Short mmCIF file of C-alpha atoms in Angstrom, two decimals:
data_model
loop_
_atom_site.label_atom_id
_atom_site.label_comp_id
_atom_site.label_asym_id
_atom_site.label_seq_id
_atom_site.Cartn_x
_atom_site.Cartn_y
_atom_site.Cartn_z
CA ASN A 1 105.87 120.78 112.93
CA MET A 2 104.75 123.47 110.06
CA LEU A 3 100.89 122.69 110.57
CA GLY A 4 101.61 123.27 114.39
CA GLU A 5 103.10 126.50 114.01
CA ALA A 6 101.02 127.65 111.45
CA ALA A 7 97.61 126.57 113.09
CA PRO A 8 98.02 125.51 116.59
CA SER A 9 94.18 125.68 117.24
CA LYS A 10 93.39 123.81 114.24
CA ILE A 11 94.92 120.45 115.20
CA LEU A 12 93.04 118.08 117.08
CA PRO A 13 94.81 116.16 120.01
CA ASP A 14 95.28 112.63 119.66
CA ALA A 15 92.45 111.07 121.11
CA GLY A 16 93.07 107.98 123.16
CA SER A 17 89.45 106.51 122.94
CA PHE A 18 86.24 106.76 120.60
CA GLU A 19 84.17 108.90 123.12
CA GLN A 20 87.42 111.56 123.65
CA PHE A 21 87.43 111.55 119.91
CA VAL A 22 83.51 112.33 119.86
CA ASP A 23 84.09 115.19 122.43
CA ASP A 24 86.85 116.86 120.66
CA VAL A 25 85.40 116.93 117.30
CA GLN A 26 82.10 118.33 119.15
CA ASP A 27 84.64 121.06 120.38
CA ARG A 28 86.58 121.65 117.03
CA PRO A 29 84.17 120.30 114.10
CA ARG A 30 86.49 121.82 111.95
CA GLY A 31 90.22 120.57 112.35
CA ILE A 32 93.12 118.78 111.40
CA ILE A 33 93.85 115.14 112.61
CA VAL A 34 97.81 114.57 112.38
CA HIS A 35 99.43 111.29 113.13
CA ARG A 36 102.90 111.24 113.23
CA GLU A 37 103.04 107.42 112.53
CA PHE A 38 99.83 105.96 111.10
CA ALA A 39 100.49 102.56 112.40
CA HIS A 40 100.01 103.40 115.88
CA PHE A 41 96.34 104.60 115.22
CA LEU A 42 96.05 101.52 112.80
CA LYS A 43 96.88 98.87 115.68
CA ARG A 44 95.24 100.61 118.23
CA THR A 45 91.57 100.82 116.15
CA GLU A 46 92.23 97.05 114.60
CA ARG A 47 90.34 95.51 117.27
CA GLY A 48 89.12 96.35 120.57
CA TYR A 49 88.33 99.51 122.71
CA ALA A 50 88.93 101.82 120.04
CA GLU A 51 87.77 100.12 117.21
CA PRO A 52 84.61 102.12 116.22
CA LEU A 53 86.91 104.88 115.52
CA ARG A 54 87.73 103.86 111.78
CA THR A 55 83.41 103.91 111.45
CA LEU A 56 83.41 107.26 112.75
CA LEU A 57 85.73 108.79 110.40
CA LEU A 58 84.01 107.41 107.32
CA ASP A 59 80.79 108.90 108.57
CA LEU A 60 82.29 112.27 109.10
CA HIS A 61 84.53 112.24 105.83
CA ASP A 62 81.96 113.51 103.43
CA CYS A 63 81.31 116.69 105.40
CA PRO A 64 77.39 115.99 106.87
CA THR A 65 74.87 118.36 106.51
CA ARG A 66 73.04 117.56 109.23
CA PRO A 67 73.58 117.52 112.89
CA PHE A 68 75.64 114.06 114.11
CA THR A 69 74.45 112.60 116.86
CA ARG A 70 76.06 109.88 118.72
CA SER A 71 74.72 108.05 122.52
CA LEU A 72 77.54 107.44 124.14
CA LYS A 73 77.80 105.77 127.82
CA LYS A 74 76.71 108.64 130.23
CA LYS A 75 75.44 111.22 127.49
CA LYS A 76 74.39 111.92 124.04
CA VAL A 77 76.49 113.97 122.14
CA VAL A 78 75.35 116.27 119.11
CA ILE A 79 77.88 117.84 116.68
CA GLU A 80 76.40 120.86 114.40
CA PRO A 81 77.53 121.04 110.87
CA PRO A 82 79.85 122.03 109.32
CA ILE A 83 81.96 119.28 110.02
CA VAL A 84 85.27 119.65 108.02
CA LEU A 85 88.14 117.42 109.23
CA SER A 86 91.50 116.61 107.70
CA MET A 87 93.78 114.02 108.54
CA VAL A 88 97.37 114.04 107.54
CA ALA A 89 99.70 110.94 108.52
CA GLY A 90 102.73 109.28 107.30
CA ILE A 91 103.65 105.62 107.56
CA ALA A 92 106.05 102.85 106.25
CA THR A 93 104.95 100.24 103.83
CA PRO A 94 105.53 97.21 105.73
CA LEU A 95 103.54 98.40 108.50
CA LEU A 96 100.49 99.57 106.38
CA SER A 97 100.74 95.89 105.16
CA ALA A 98 100.72 94.59 108.50
CA TYR A 99 98.20 96.74 110.14
CA THR A 100 95.51 96.67 107.28
CA THR A 101 93.18 94.41 106.11
CA ARG A 102 91.38 93.82 102.72
CA ASN A 103 88.38 95.07 104.15
CA ASP A 104 90.44 98.22 104.61
CA TRP A 105 91.52 98.45 101.07
CA CYS A 106 88.23 97.03 99.53
CA GLY A 107 85.48 98.51 102.11
CA GLY A 108 85.98 102.08 101.54
CA PHE A 109 88.15 103.41 104.23
CA LEU A 110 91.24 103.78 102.73
CA ALA A 111 90.02 104.64 99.09
CA ARG A 112 88.83 107.75 100.87
CA CYS A 113 92.46 108.46 101.20
CA LEU A 114 94.89 110.49 99.06
CA LEU A 115 97.68 108.00 99.10
CA ILE A 116 101.22 109.55 98.07
CA TYR A 117 103.07 106.85 97.57
CA ALA A 118 106.87 107.93 97.49
CA ASP A 119 110.43 106.27 97.42
CA ARG A 120 113.58 107.37 99.73
CA THR A 121 114.80 110.03 97.43
CA ARG A 122 114.86 113.08 99.02
CA LEU A 123 115.16 116.07 96.70
CA GLY A 124 115.80 118.71 99.20
CA HIS A 125 113.88 119.42 102.78
CA PRO A 126 112.17 122.94 103.44
CA GLY A 127 113.82 122.37 107.13
CA ARG A 128 116.96 123.03 105.75
CA ASP A 129 116.47 126.58 104.71
CA PRO A 130 114.97 128.68 106.94
CA GLN A 131 113.39 131.30 104.69
CA THR A 132 111.67 128.45 102.71
CA ARG A 133 110.12 126.88 105.76
CA GLN A 134 109.00 130.26 106.97
CA GLN A 135 107.46 131.22 103.54
CA LEU A 136 105.46 127.96 104.33
CA VAL A 137 104.53 128.59 107.71
CA SER A 138 103.39 131.88 106.68
CA ALA A 139 101.28 130.50 103.89
CA LEU A 140 99.47 128.22 105.90
CA ALA A 141 98.93 130.43 108.88
CA THR A 142 97.00 132.91 106.09
CA ILE A 143 95.03 130.09 104.71
CA ALA A 144 93.97 128.83 108.44
CA SER A 145 92.98 132.18 109.60
CA THR A 146 91.48 133.51 106.70
CA ALA A 147 87.71 133.59 106.45
CA VAL A 148 86.26 131.71 103.35
CA PRO A 149 83.73 133.48 101.24
CA PRO A 150 80.44 131.17 100.16
CA CYS A 151 81.44 129.04 97.39
CA ALA A 152 78.49 128.36 94.74
CA GLY A 153 80.53 125.13 93.70
CA LEU A 154 81.56 124.40 90.40
CA SER A 155 80.87 126.56 87.47
CA PRO A 156 78.50 125.33 84.94
CA GLU A 157 81.40 124.58 82.21
CA ALA A 158 83.57 122.82 85.16
CA ALA A 159 80.83 120.97 86.23
CA SER A 160 79.86 119.57 82.82
CA TYR A 161 83.43 118.69 82.38
CA HIS A 162 83.67 117.18 85.69
CA PHE A 163 80.45 114.83 84.60
CA SER A 164 82.48 113.85 81.27
CA TRP A 165 85.24 112.80 82.72
CA ALA A 166 83.72 110.99 85.56
CA GLN A 167 81.78 108.83 82.90
CA GLN A 168 84.93 108.19 81.02
CA LEU A 169 86.45 107.23 83.96
CA ASP A 170 83.79 104.91 84.91
CA ARG A 171 83.97 103.36 81.34
CA GLU A 172 87.72 102.41 81.65
CA ALA A 173 88.47 102.04 85.45
CA PRO A 174 89.16 98.22 86.27
CA ARG A 175 85.99 96.53 88.15
CA GLN A 176 88.21 94.18 90.19
CA GLU A 177 89.22 94.46 93.56
CA PRO A 178 90.96 96.66 95.33
CA TYR A 179 91.43 99.24 92.30
CA TRP A 180 87.62 99.62 92.07
CA PRO A 181 86.97 101.36 95.01
CA PHE A 182 89.99 104.08 94.26
CA TYR A 183 88.86 104.64 90.76
CA ALA A 184 85.43 105.11 92.48
CA ALA A 185 86.46 107.97 94.66
CA LEU A 186 88.41 109.89 92.02
CA PRO A 187 85.82 112.09 90.83
CA SER A 188 84.93 113.09 94.73
CA LEU A 189 88.65 113.76 94.87
CA ALA A 190 89.22 115.65 91.70
CA ALA A 191 86.41 118.23 93.25
CA LYS A 192 87.82 118.49 96.28
CA ILE A 193 91.43 119.54 94.90
CA ALA A 194 89.67 121.41 92.22
CA VAL A 195 88.27 123.50 95.29
CA LEU A 196 91.19 123.68 96.95
CA TRP A 197 93.33 125.13 94.37
CA THR A 198 90.68 127.71 93.10
CA TYR A 199 90.62 128.70 96.86
CA ASP A 200 94.83 128.85 97.30
CA ALA A 201 95.01 131.14 93.77
CA GLY A 202 92.26 133.11 94.85
CA LEU A 203 93.59 133.93 98.30
CA PHE A 204 97.07 134.63 97.15
CA VAL A 205 96.76 135.76 93.36
CA THR A 206 93.39 136.82 92.18
CA GLY A 207 91.02 137.54 95.20
CA LEU A 208 87.84 135.85 96.14
CA ALA A 209 84.31 137.43 95.56
CA PRO A 210 81.28 136.15 97.53
CA ASN A 211 79.80 133.20 95.52
CA TRP A 212 82.71 132.09 94.03
CA THR A 213 82.98 129.24 91.79
CA VAL A 214 85.53 126.33 90.58
CA PRO A 215 86.73 126.96 87.17
CA THR A 216 86.96 124.13 84.27
CA GLU A 217 90.70 124.99 84.48
CA ALA A 218 91.27 123.64 88.43
CA VAL A 219 89.12 120.32 87.30
CA TRP A 220 91.31 119.60 84.48
CA LEU A 221 94.11 120.32 86.29
CA ALA A 222 92.81 118.25 89.54
CA ALA A 223 91.86 115.26 86.80
CA LYS A 224 95.54 115.61 85.32
CA PHE A 225 97.38 115.10 88.43
CA LEU A 226 95.52 112.11 89.72
CA CYS A 227 95.08 110.29 86.00
CA GLU A 228 99.21 111.04 85.03
CA GLN A 229 100.57 111.15 88.69
CA TYR A 230 98.54 109.70 91.58
CA LEU A 231 97.30 106.55 89.43
CA PRO A 232 100.69 104.92 88.63
CA ARG A 233 101.90 105.59 92.17
CA LEU A 234 98.78 104.23 93.78
CA HIS A 235 98.63 100.73 91.22
CA ALA A 236 102.03 100.67 92.21
CA LEU A 237 101.27 100.78 96.17
CA LEU A 238 98.40 98.58 95.73
CA ASP A 239 100.27 95.90 94.09
CA ARG A 240 102.90 95.90 96.80
CA ILE A 241 100.48 96.06 99.64
CA THR A 242 97.66 94.05 98.74
CA THR A 243 99.34 91.41 96.59
CA ASN A 244 102.62 90.19 97.66
CA PRO A 245 102.01 90.64 101.66
CA PHE A 246 98.61 88.97 101.39
CA GLU A 247 100.22 86.34 99.19
CA GLY A 248 103.14 85.51 101.31
CA MET A 249 100.64 84.80 104.21
CA ARG A 250 98.22 82.89 102.48
CA GLN A 251 101.18 80.41 101.32
CA ARG A 252 102.50 80.38 105.15
CA ALA A 253 99.01 79.48 105.87
CA LEU A 254 98.88 76.79 103.37
CA ASP A 255 102.46 75.59 104.41
CA ALA A 256 101.32 75.03 108.24
CA ILE A 257 97.93 73.38 107.40
CA GLN A 258 100.05 70.97 105.00
CA ASP A 259 102.56 70.17 107.88
CA GLY A 260 99.60 68.95 109.98
CA GLY A 261 99.04 65.91 107.45
CA ALA A 262 95.50 64.51 107.56
CA GLN A 263 95.29 65.58 111.27
CA GLY A 264 95.50 68.93 110.73
CA ARG A 265 97.01 71.86 112.59
CA PRO A 266 95.18 73.48 115.62
CA ARG A 267 94.24 77.42 114.37
CA ALA A 268 96.77 79.05 117.09
CA GLN A 269 99.55 77.26 115.41
CA VAL A 270 98.33 78.09 112.00
CA ILE A 271 98.15 81.78 112.94
CA ARG A 272 101.83 81.79 114.74
CA ALA A 273 103.32 80.41 111.65
CA THR A 274 101.29 82.80 109.17
CA GLY A 275 102.60 85.56 111.24
CA CYS A 276 99.51 87.95 111.11
CA SER A 277 96.92 88.70 113.59
CA ALA A 278 93.87 86.87 114.15
CA LYS A 279 91.43 89.04 112.40
CA ILE A 280 93.84 89.26 109.31
CA PHE A 281 94.29 85.15 109.50
CA GLY A 282 90.43 85.30 109.18
CA GLU A 283 90.71 87.14 105.99
CA VAL A 284 93.72 84.36 104.72
CA LEU A 285 91.24 81.53 106.01
CA GLU A 286 88.19 82.91 104.12
CA THR A 287 90.39 83.47 100.83
CA LEU A 288 91.51 79.53 101.52
CA GLN A 289 88.42 78.23 102.17
CA HIS A 290 86.72 80.28 98.98
CA GLU A 291 89.26 78.39 96.80
CA GLY A 292 88.45 75.08 97.90
CA LEU A 293 91.78 73.96 99.43
CA VAL A 294 91.19 74.06 103.18
CA VAL A 295 88.42 72.16 105.77
CA GLU A 296 87.55 73.20 109.17
CA SER A 297 86.80 70.60 111.71
CA ARG A 298 86.98 70.50 115.36
CA ASP A 299 88.61 67.97 117.80
CA SER A 300 90.11 67.65 121.34
CA ARG A 301 92.69 70.52 120.20
CA GLY A 302 90.08 72.40 119.38
CA VAL A 303 89.27 74.21 115.90
CA VAL A 304 91.49 72.27 113.48
CA TYR A 305 92.57 72.93 109.31
CA VAL A 306 93.34 70.27 107.25
CA LEU A 307 94.10 70.75 103.51
CA ARG A 308 90.71 69.15 101.74
CA GLU A 309 92.68 66.67 99.28
CA LEU A 310 94.18 65.37 102.50
CA ALA A 311 90.75 65.01 103.93
CA GLY A 312 89.17 62.78 101.32
CA TRP A 313 87.94 65.76 99.76
CA SER A 314 89.00 67.04 95.78
CA PRO A 315 88.78 70.92 95.01
CA PRO A 316 86.04 71.72 93.23
CA GLY A 317 86.21 72.85 89.71
CA ASN A 318 89.87 74.27 88.14
CA GLY A 319 91.10 75.95 91.57
CA THR A 320 92.34 78.81 91.16
CA ASN A 321 96.17 80.52 90.81
CA GLY A 322 96.04 81.79 94.37
CA THR A 323 96.25 85.16 93.36
CA PRO A 324 93.97 87.57 95.28
CA TYR A 325 93.92 90.34 93.00
CA THR A 326 95.13 91.06 89.28
CA THR A 327 97.14 94.10 87.78
CA VAL A 328 95.64 96.20 85.25
CA GLY A 329 97.27 97.65 82.68
CA SER A 330 98.95 101.06 83.36
CA PRO A 331 96.34 103.80 83.85
CA ASP A 332 98.74 106.42 82.84
CA GLN A 333 97.56 105.95 79.28
CA MET A 334 94.15 107.37 80.09
CA PRO A 335 94.04 110.98 79.29
CA PRO A 336 91.91 113.53 81.91
CA ALA A 337 89.80 114.10 78.72
CA SER A 338 89.53 114.30 74.84
CA GLY A 339 87.41 116.20 72.41
CA ASN A 340 85.87 119.28 72.45
CA VAL A 341 87.54 122.76 73.71
CA GLY A 342 85.82 124.51 76.38
CA GLU A 343 86.13 127.48 78.18
CA GLY A 344 90.15 128.34 78.46
CA GLY A 345 91.12 126.28 75.89
CA PHE A 346 90.81 123.33 78.52
CA PRO A 347 89.34 120.01 76.64
CA LEU A 348 85.90 118.96 77.14
CA ALA A 349 85.01 115.35 76.90
#
């Protein structure tokens, strides 16, 4: 609501199709996509006519500097840069689990988002304080309406610090999925957050001269926020989303297949028992087959699944414990950097 009051012209309409979204971005290449309930978008783009929307958002994520071209059914669309899109969305954790797949978590779509995982404790709401609310709306309106002078990027000292911190992060980051894609995206997130903080400070406090640069302080603050506040909450979310629900579906699928005995269970019955979409069931089945637990066959009932041991097979090797992901140590022990002191007294790795 506050975004709508502060900058209504910056908010893109909720497109009902891939073609409509491309048209909207062509008309408004710099704007904000707002999803009051992100589950609606995820469900709509899970498969079918609107599925290419997710891929399009990945293509546009990194602000392409060349014209973006798409050939639609009736015309060819060319979107000229700069293309700068932001997306703000909210969703309940169970719905996020229900309408996302392992590919969404491990393939880069969600890793490009800054996921803020919060509990239901409310420490106050600006809507209850009209004066504070109006101050926020006014600040957002100022940000949206102010022309931004050209930015020269990170200062040399900030670039050196950012590179050293990214190297340290790469050495200490977990390599297993789904954590690694999110750690790999942190340097990019840190740079973007640092730019935003510098812009806000310059707009409201210090002023912004042409070819302004991002200082080390802003990069250090961004790295500190990501390591000490963002990563612990992200781990809590990933452990809840990608481990427990997937493991539950995996176990329900195994139980359903086991109930079929040596004759197995038809695919449709197993999907109903698993309680997920056909697309997500495909990932569950792929995991079970990779673990050597399930055999796929075909009879008069169609595609049938049977436990490998009941079909006369022996699982290869020692099998697995069935847990698709492993929780790593708490990342909040990782400092943003340590070692020498750079400009402003901030550490340089």
